[in-house]
GROMACS .gro file of C-alpha atoms in nm:
model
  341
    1UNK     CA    1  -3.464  -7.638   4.507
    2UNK     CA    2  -3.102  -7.664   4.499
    3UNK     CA    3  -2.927  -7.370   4.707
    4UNK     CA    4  -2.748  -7.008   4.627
    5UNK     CA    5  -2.381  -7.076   4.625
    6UNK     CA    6  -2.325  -6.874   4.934
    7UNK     CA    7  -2.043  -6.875   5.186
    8UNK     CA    8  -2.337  -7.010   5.455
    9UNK     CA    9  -2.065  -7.093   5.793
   10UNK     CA   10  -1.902  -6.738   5.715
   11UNK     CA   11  -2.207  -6.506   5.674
   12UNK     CA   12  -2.272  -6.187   5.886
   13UNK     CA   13  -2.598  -6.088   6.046
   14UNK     CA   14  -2.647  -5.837   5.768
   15UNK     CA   15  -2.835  -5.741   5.422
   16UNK     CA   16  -2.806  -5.948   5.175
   17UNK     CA   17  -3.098  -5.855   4.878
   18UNK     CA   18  -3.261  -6.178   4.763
   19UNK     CA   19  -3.508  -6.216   4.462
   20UNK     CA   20  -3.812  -6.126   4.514
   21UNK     CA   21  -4.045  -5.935   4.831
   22UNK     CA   22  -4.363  -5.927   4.857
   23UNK     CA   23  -4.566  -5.551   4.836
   24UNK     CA   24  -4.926  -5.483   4.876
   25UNK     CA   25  -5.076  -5.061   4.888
   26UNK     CA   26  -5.388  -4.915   5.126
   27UNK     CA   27  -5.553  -4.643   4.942
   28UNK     CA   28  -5.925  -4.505   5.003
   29UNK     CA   29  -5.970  -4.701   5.274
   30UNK     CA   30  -5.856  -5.055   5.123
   31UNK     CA   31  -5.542  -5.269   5.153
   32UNK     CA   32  -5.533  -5.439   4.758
   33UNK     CA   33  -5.417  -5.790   4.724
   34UNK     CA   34  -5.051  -5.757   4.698
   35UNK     CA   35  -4.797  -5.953   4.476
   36UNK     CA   36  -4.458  -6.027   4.468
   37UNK     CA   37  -4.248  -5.827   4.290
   38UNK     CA   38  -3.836  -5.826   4.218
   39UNK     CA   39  -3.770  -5.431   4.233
   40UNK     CA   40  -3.574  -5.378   4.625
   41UNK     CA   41  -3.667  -5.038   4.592
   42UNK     CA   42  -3.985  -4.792   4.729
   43UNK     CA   43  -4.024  -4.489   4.574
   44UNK     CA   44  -4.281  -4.245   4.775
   45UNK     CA   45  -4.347  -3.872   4.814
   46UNK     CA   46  -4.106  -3.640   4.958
   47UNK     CA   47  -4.411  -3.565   5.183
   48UNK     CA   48  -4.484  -3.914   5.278
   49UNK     CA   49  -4.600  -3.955   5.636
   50UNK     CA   50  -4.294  -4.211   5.780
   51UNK     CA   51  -4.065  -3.912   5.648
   52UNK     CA   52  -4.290  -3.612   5.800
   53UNK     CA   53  -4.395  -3.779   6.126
   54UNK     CA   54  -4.229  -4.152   6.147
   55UNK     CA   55  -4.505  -4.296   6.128
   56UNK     CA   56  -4.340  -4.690   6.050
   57UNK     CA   57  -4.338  -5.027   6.206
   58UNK     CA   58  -4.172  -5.352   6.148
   59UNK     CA   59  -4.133  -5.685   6.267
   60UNK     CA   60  -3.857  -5.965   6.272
   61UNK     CA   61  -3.904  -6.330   6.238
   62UNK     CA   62  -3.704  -6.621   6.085
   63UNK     CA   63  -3.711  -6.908   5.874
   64UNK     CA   64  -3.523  -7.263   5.950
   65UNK     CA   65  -3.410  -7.588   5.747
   66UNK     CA   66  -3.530  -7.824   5.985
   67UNK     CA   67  -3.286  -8.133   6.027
   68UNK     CA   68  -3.533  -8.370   5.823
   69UNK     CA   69  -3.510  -8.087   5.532
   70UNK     CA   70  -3.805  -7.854   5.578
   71UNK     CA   71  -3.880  -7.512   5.588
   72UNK     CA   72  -4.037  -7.383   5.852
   73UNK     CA   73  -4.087  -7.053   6.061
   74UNK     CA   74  -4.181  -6.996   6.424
   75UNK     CA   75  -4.466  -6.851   6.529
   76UNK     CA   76  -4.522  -6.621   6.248
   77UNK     CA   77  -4.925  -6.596   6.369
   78UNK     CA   78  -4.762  -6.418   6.709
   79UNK     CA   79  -4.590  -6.191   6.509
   80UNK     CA   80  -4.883  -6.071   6.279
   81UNK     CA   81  -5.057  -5.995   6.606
   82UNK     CA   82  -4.844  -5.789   6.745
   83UNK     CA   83  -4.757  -5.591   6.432
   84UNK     CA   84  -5.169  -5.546   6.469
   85UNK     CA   85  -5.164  -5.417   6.798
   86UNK     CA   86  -4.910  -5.163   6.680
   87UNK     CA   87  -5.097  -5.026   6.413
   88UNK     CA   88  -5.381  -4.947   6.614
   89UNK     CA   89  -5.170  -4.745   6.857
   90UNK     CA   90  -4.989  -4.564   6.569
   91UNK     CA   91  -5.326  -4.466   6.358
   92UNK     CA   92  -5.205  -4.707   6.104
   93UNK     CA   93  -5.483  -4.950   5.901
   94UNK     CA   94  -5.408  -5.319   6.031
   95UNK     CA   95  -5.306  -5.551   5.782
   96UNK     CA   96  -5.520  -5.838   5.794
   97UNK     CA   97  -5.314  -6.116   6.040
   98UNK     CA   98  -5.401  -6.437   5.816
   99UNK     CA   99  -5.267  -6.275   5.522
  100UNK     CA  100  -4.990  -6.128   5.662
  101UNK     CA  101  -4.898  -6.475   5.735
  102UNK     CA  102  -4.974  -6.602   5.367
  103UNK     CA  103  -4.725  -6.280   5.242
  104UNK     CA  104  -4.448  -6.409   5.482
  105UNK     CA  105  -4.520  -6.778   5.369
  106UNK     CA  106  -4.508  -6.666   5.003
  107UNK     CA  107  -4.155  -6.434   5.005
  108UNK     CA  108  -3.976  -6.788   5.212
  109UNK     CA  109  -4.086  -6.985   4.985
  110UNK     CA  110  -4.038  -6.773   4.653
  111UNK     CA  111  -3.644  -6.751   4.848
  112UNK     CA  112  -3.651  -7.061   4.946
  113UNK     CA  113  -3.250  -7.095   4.765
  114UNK     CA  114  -3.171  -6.839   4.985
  115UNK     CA  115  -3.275  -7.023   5.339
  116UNK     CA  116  -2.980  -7.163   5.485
  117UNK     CA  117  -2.872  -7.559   5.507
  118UNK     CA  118  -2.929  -7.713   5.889
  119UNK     CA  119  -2.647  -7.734   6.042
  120UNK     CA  120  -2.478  -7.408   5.876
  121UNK     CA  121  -2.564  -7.184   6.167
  122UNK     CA  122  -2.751  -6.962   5.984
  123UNK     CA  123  -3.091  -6.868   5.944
  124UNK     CA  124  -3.334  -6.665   5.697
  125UNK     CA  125  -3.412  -6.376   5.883
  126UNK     CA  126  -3.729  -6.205   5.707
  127UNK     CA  127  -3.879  -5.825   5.776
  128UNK     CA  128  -4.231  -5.729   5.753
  129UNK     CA  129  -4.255  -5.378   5.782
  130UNK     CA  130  -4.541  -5.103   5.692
  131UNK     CA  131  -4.518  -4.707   5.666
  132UNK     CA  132  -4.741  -4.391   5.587
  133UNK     CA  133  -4.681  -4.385   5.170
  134UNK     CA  134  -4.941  -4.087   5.148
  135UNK     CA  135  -4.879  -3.711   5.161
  136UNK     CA  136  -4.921  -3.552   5.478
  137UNK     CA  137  -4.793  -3.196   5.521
  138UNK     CA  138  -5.004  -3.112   5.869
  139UNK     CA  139  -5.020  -3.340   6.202
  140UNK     CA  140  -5.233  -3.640   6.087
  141UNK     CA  141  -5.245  -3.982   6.006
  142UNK     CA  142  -5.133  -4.066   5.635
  143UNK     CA  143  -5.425  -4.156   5.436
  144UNK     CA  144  -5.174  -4.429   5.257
  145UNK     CA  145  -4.990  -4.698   5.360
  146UNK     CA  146  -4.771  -4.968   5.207
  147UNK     CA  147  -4.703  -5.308   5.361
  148UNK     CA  148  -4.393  -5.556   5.234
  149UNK     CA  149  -4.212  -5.842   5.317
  150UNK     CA  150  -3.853  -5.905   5.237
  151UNK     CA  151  -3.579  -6.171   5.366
  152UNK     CA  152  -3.256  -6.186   5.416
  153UNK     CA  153  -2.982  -6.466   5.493
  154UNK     CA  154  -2.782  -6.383   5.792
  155UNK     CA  155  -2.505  -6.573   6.029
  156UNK     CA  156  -2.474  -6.540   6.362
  157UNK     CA  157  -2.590  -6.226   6.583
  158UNK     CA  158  -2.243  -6.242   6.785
  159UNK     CA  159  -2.010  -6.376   6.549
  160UNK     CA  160  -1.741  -6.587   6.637
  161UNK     CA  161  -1.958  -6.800   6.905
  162UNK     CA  162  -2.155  -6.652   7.228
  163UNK     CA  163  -1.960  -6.486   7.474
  164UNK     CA  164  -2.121  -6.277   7.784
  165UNK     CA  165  -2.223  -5.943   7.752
  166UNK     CA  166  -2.089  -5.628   7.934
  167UNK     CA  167  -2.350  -5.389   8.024
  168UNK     CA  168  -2.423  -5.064   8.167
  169UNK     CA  169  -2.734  -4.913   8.361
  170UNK     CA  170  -2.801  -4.624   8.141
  171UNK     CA  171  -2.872  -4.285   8.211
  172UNK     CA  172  -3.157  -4.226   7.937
  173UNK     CA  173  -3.503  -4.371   7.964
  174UNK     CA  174  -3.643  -4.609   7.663
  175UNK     CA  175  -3.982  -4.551   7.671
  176UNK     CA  176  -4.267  -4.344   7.904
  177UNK     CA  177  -4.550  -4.533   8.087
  178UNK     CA  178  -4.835  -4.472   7.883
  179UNK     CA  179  -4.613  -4.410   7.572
  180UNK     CA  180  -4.525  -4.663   7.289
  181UNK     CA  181  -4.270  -4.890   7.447
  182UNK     CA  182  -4.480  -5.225   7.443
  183UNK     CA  183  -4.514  -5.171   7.018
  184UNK     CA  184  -4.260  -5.248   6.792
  185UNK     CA  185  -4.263  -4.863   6.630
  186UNK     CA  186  -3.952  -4.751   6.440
  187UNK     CA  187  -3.960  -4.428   6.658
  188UNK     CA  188  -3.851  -4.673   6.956
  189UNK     CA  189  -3.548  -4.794   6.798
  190UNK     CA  190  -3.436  -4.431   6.630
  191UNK     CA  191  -3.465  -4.282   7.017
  192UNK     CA  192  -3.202  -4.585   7.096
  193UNK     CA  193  -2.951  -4.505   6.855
  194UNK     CA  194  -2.769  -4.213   7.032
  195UNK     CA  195  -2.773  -4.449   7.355
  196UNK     CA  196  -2.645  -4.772   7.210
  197UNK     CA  197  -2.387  -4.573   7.022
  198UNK     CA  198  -2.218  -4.414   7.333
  199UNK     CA  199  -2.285  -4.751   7.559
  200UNK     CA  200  -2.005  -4.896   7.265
  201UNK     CA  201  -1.780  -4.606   7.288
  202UNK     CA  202  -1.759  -4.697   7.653
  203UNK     CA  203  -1.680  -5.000   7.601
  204UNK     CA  204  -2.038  -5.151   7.679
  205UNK     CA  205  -2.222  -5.387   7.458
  206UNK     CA  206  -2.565  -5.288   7.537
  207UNK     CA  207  -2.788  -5.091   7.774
  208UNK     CA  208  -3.043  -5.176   8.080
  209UNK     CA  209  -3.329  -4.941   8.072
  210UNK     CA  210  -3.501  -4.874   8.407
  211UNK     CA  211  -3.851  -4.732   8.438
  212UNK     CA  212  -3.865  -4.367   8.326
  213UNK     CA  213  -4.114  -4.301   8.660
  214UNK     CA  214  -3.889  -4.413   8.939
  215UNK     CA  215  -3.552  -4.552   8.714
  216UNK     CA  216  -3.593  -4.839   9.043
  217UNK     CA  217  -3.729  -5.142   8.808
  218UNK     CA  218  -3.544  -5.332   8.527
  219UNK     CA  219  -3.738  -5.325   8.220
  220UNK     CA  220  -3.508  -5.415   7.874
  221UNK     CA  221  -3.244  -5.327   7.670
  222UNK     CA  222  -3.278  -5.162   7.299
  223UNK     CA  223  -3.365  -5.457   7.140
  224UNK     CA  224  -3.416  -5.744   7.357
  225UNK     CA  225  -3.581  -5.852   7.717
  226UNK     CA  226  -3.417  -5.996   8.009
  227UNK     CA  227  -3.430  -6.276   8.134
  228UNK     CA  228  -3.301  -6.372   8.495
  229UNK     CA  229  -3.199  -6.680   8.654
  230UNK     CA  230  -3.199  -6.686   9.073
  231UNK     CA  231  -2.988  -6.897   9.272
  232UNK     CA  232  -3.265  -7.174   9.327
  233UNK     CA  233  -3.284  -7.219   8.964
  234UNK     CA  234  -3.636  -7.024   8.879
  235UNK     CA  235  -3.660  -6.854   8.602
  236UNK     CA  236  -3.773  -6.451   8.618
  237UNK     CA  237  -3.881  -6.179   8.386
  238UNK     CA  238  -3.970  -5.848   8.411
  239UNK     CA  239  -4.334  -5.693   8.369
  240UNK     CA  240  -4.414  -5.388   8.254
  241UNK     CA  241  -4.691  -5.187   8.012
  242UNK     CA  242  -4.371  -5.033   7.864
  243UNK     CA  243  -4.192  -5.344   7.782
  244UNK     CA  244  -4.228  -5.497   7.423
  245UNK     CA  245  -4.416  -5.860   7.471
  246UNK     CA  246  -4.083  -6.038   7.334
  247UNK     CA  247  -4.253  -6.401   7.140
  248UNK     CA  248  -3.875  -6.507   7.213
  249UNK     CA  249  -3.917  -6.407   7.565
  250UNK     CA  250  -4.287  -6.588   7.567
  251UNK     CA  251  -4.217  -6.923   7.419
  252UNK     CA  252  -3.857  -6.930   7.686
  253UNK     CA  253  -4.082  -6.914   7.971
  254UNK     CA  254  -4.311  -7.139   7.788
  255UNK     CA  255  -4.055  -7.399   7.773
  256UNK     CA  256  -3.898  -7.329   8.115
  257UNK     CA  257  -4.206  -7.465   8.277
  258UNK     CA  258  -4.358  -7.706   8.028
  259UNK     CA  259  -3.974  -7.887   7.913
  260UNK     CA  260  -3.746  -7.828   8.207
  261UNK     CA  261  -4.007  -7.840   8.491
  262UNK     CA  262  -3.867  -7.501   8.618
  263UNK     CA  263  -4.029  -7.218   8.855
  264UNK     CA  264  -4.072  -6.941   8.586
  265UNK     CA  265  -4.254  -6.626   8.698
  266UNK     CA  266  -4.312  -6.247   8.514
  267UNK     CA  267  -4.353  -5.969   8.790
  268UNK     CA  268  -4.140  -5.669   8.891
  269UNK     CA  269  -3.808  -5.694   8.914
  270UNK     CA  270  -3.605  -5.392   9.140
  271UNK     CA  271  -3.274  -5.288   9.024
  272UNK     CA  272  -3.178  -5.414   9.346
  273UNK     CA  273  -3.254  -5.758   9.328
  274UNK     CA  274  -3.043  -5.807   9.043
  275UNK     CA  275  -2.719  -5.873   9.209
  276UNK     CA  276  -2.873  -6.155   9.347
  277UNK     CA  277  -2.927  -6.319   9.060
  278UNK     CA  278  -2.747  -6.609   8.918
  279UNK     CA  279  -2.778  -6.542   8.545
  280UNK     CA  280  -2.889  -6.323   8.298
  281UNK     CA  281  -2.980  -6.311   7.948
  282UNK     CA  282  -3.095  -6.130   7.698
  283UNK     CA  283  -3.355  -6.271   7.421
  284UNK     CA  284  -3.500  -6.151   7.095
  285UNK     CA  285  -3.511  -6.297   6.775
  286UNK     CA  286  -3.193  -6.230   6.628
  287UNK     CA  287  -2.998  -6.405   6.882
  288UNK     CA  288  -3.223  -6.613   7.042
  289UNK     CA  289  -3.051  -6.571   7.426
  290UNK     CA  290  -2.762  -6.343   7.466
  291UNK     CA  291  -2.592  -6.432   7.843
  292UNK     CA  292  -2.539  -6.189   8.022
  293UNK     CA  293  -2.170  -6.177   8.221
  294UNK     CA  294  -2.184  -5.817   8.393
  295UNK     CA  295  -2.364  -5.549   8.491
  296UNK     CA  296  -2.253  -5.171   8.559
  297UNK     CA  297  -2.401  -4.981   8.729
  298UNK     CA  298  -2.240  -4.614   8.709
  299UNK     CA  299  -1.890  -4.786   8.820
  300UNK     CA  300  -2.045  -4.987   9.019
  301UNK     CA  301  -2.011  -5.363   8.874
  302UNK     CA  302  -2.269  -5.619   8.928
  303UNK     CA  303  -2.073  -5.993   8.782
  304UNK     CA  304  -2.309  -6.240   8.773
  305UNK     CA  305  -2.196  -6.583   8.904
  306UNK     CA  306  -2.228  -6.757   8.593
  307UNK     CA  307  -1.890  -6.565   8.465
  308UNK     CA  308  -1.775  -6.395   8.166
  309UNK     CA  309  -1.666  -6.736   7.926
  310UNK     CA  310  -1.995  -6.924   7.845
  311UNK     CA  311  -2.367  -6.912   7.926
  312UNK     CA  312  -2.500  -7.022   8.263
  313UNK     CA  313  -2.589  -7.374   8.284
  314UNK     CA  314  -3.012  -7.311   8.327
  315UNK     CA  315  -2.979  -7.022   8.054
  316UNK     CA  316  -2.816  -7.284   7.854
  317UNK     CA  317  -3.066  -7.532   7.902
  318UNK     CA  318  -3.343  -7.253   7.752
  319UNK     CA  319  -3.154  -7.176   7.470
  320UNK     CA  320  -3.080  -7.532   7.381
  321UNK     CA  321  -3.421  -7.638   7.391
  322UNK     CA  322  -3.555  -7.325   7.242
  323UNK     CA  323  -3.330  -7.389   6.894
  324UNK     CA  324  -3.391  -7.750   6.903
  325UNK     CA  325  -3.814  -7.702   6.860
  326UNK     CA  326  -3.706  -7.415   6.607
  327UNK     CA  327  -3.486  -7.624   6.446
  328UNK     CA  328  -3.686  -7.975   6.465
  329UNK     CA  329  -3.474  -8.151   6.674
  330UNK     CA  330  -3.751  -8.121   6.959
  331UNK     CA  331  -4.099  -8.174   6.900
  332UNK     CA  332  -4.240  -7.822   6.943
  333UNK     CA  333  -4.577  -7.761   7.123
  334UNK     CA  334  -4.928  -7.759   6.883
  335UNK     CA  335  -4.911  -7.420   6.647
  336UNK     CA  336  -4.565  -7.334   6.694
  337UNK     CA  337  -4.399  -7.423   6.388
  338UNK     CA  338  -4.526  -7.326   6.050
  339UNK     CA  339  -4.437  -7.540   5.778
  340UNK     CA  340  -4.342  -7.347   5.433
  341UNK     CA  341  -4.225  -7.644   5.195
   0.00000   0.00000   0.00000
């Protein structure tokens, strides 16, 4: 299918509405079978449950042009299973995971003129999301729920090329142990707002959250998890119940160990051990690996030696490799890619 005649090298990481998404409705006790439909709009009652009591979640994945010309997306299965997971914690009816890849497969390829050429550095990013549709006026589950799919083209997280991040220790705590940090609710990212906002007003481009129970363990930023480098070249990220289980995050370590025949571990890491690192990262879909340059800690600055001008040379590696399987490039282990068309 011959492509959108869009600006692709000069695109934002933003909304762009494409043609059609696809929707599917639970009601008395039953998801139906969904369709794709054109309308970019939801209409639902001023009582609805996400507007009473939030009760929302979403995922983020993308879709590729591989350099021989196909479609494809990465992992999408992980993704289903995860957005699984956070239904059950959030009272929400579980949207079955093989046809929640099918509705993902269907929206790329009914916008497949809107997936980007290889080599444009852009990417389709697509957003499955679900939310109480039903009226709910007292402390309770909705008893209705819609699901839908849409996609959008985007550019480049950090526009202008990858440069290393500033930023700061901060004062508020992401998520409680016990609480709903490891699931991808919208409540998580509307508590981050007010944080992220002031971080930038200081002249920080993100946060680290420590653990709420002793603020003495690195666990992740708003959006993204960390990844650390030490000075012997292994590869380290931190564990925790509260952390979200990043599939970025998963397949880096993955390929760590399995392509670059590095030491990569998951286990605790103390605020204190961080300024003994030799990189840092953060990773997440949008931007794959963010480096890291410094770290402050209430005036206290933490510069990691891999500097503040390019990514550190083992961080580099990761996100090299990473983007080539995405892209094709690399063959990519059994199951990861998903072909489209």
């Amino acid at each position: 299918m011959e492509k959108k005649n869009i600006d692709w090298g000069n695109l934002g990481f933003g909304y762009m509405p494409t043609t059609k998404r696809f929707v599917s409705n639970y009601k008395d006790g039953a998801w139906d079978e969904g369709y794709l439909s054109t309308d970019a709009t939801v209409q639902i009652s001023e009582c609805a449950g996400v507007l009473q009591y939030s009760q929302s979640c979403f995922e983020g994945l993308k879709a590729y042009t591989t350099e021989d010309g196909r479609i494809v997306c990465f992992r999408p299965d992980l993704n289903a299973a995860r957005m699984a997971d956070t239904c059950r914690r959030l009272e929400m009816p579980v949207y079955p995971e093989d046809t929640w890849v099918e509705a993902v497969k269907q929206v790329v390829a009914a916008n497949s003129d809107y997936v980007p050429p290889y080599g444009s550095g852009a990417t389709l990013y697509i957003r499955p999301f679900m939310f109480g549709s039903g009226p709910v006026i007292g402390v309770s589950p909705s008893g209705e729920y819609q699901f839908r799919v849409f996609c959008t083209p985007v550019g480049p997280y950090f526009k202008g090329g990858v440069k290393p991040l500033t930023i700061r220790v901060s004062d508020y705590d992401r998520a409680a142990p016990h609480g709903t940090g490891h699931i991808k609710a919208g409540l998580n990212y509307a508590m981050s707002l007010h944080a992220i906002v002031e971080a930038h007003e200081q002249g920080y481009d993100e946060n680290m959250y420590l653990d709420a129970a002793t603020r003495t363990k690195v666990e992740e930023t708003g959006g993204a998890n960390f990844i650390f480098v030490t000075k012997d070249g292994k590869v380290v990220t931190p564990k925790s119940d509260s952390i979200l289980p990043s599939i970025t995050r998963r397949s880096l370590m993955y390929v760590a160990k399995e392509y670059l025949g590095l030491e990569a571990e998951e286990r605790e890491v103390p605020f204190d051990e961080v300024k003994e690192f030799a990189e840092c990262g953060l990773c997440g879909t949008a931007a794959v690996i963010s480096p890291v340059g410094k770290i402050v800690d209430h005036g206290k600055e933490i510069c990691l030696p891999s500097g503040m001008t390019d990514m550190g040379p083992v961080t580099k590696k990761l996100y090299d490799t990473l983007t080539g399987i995405q892209m094709g490039s690399i063959k990519a282990p059994e199951g990861w890619i998903c072909e489209i068309c």
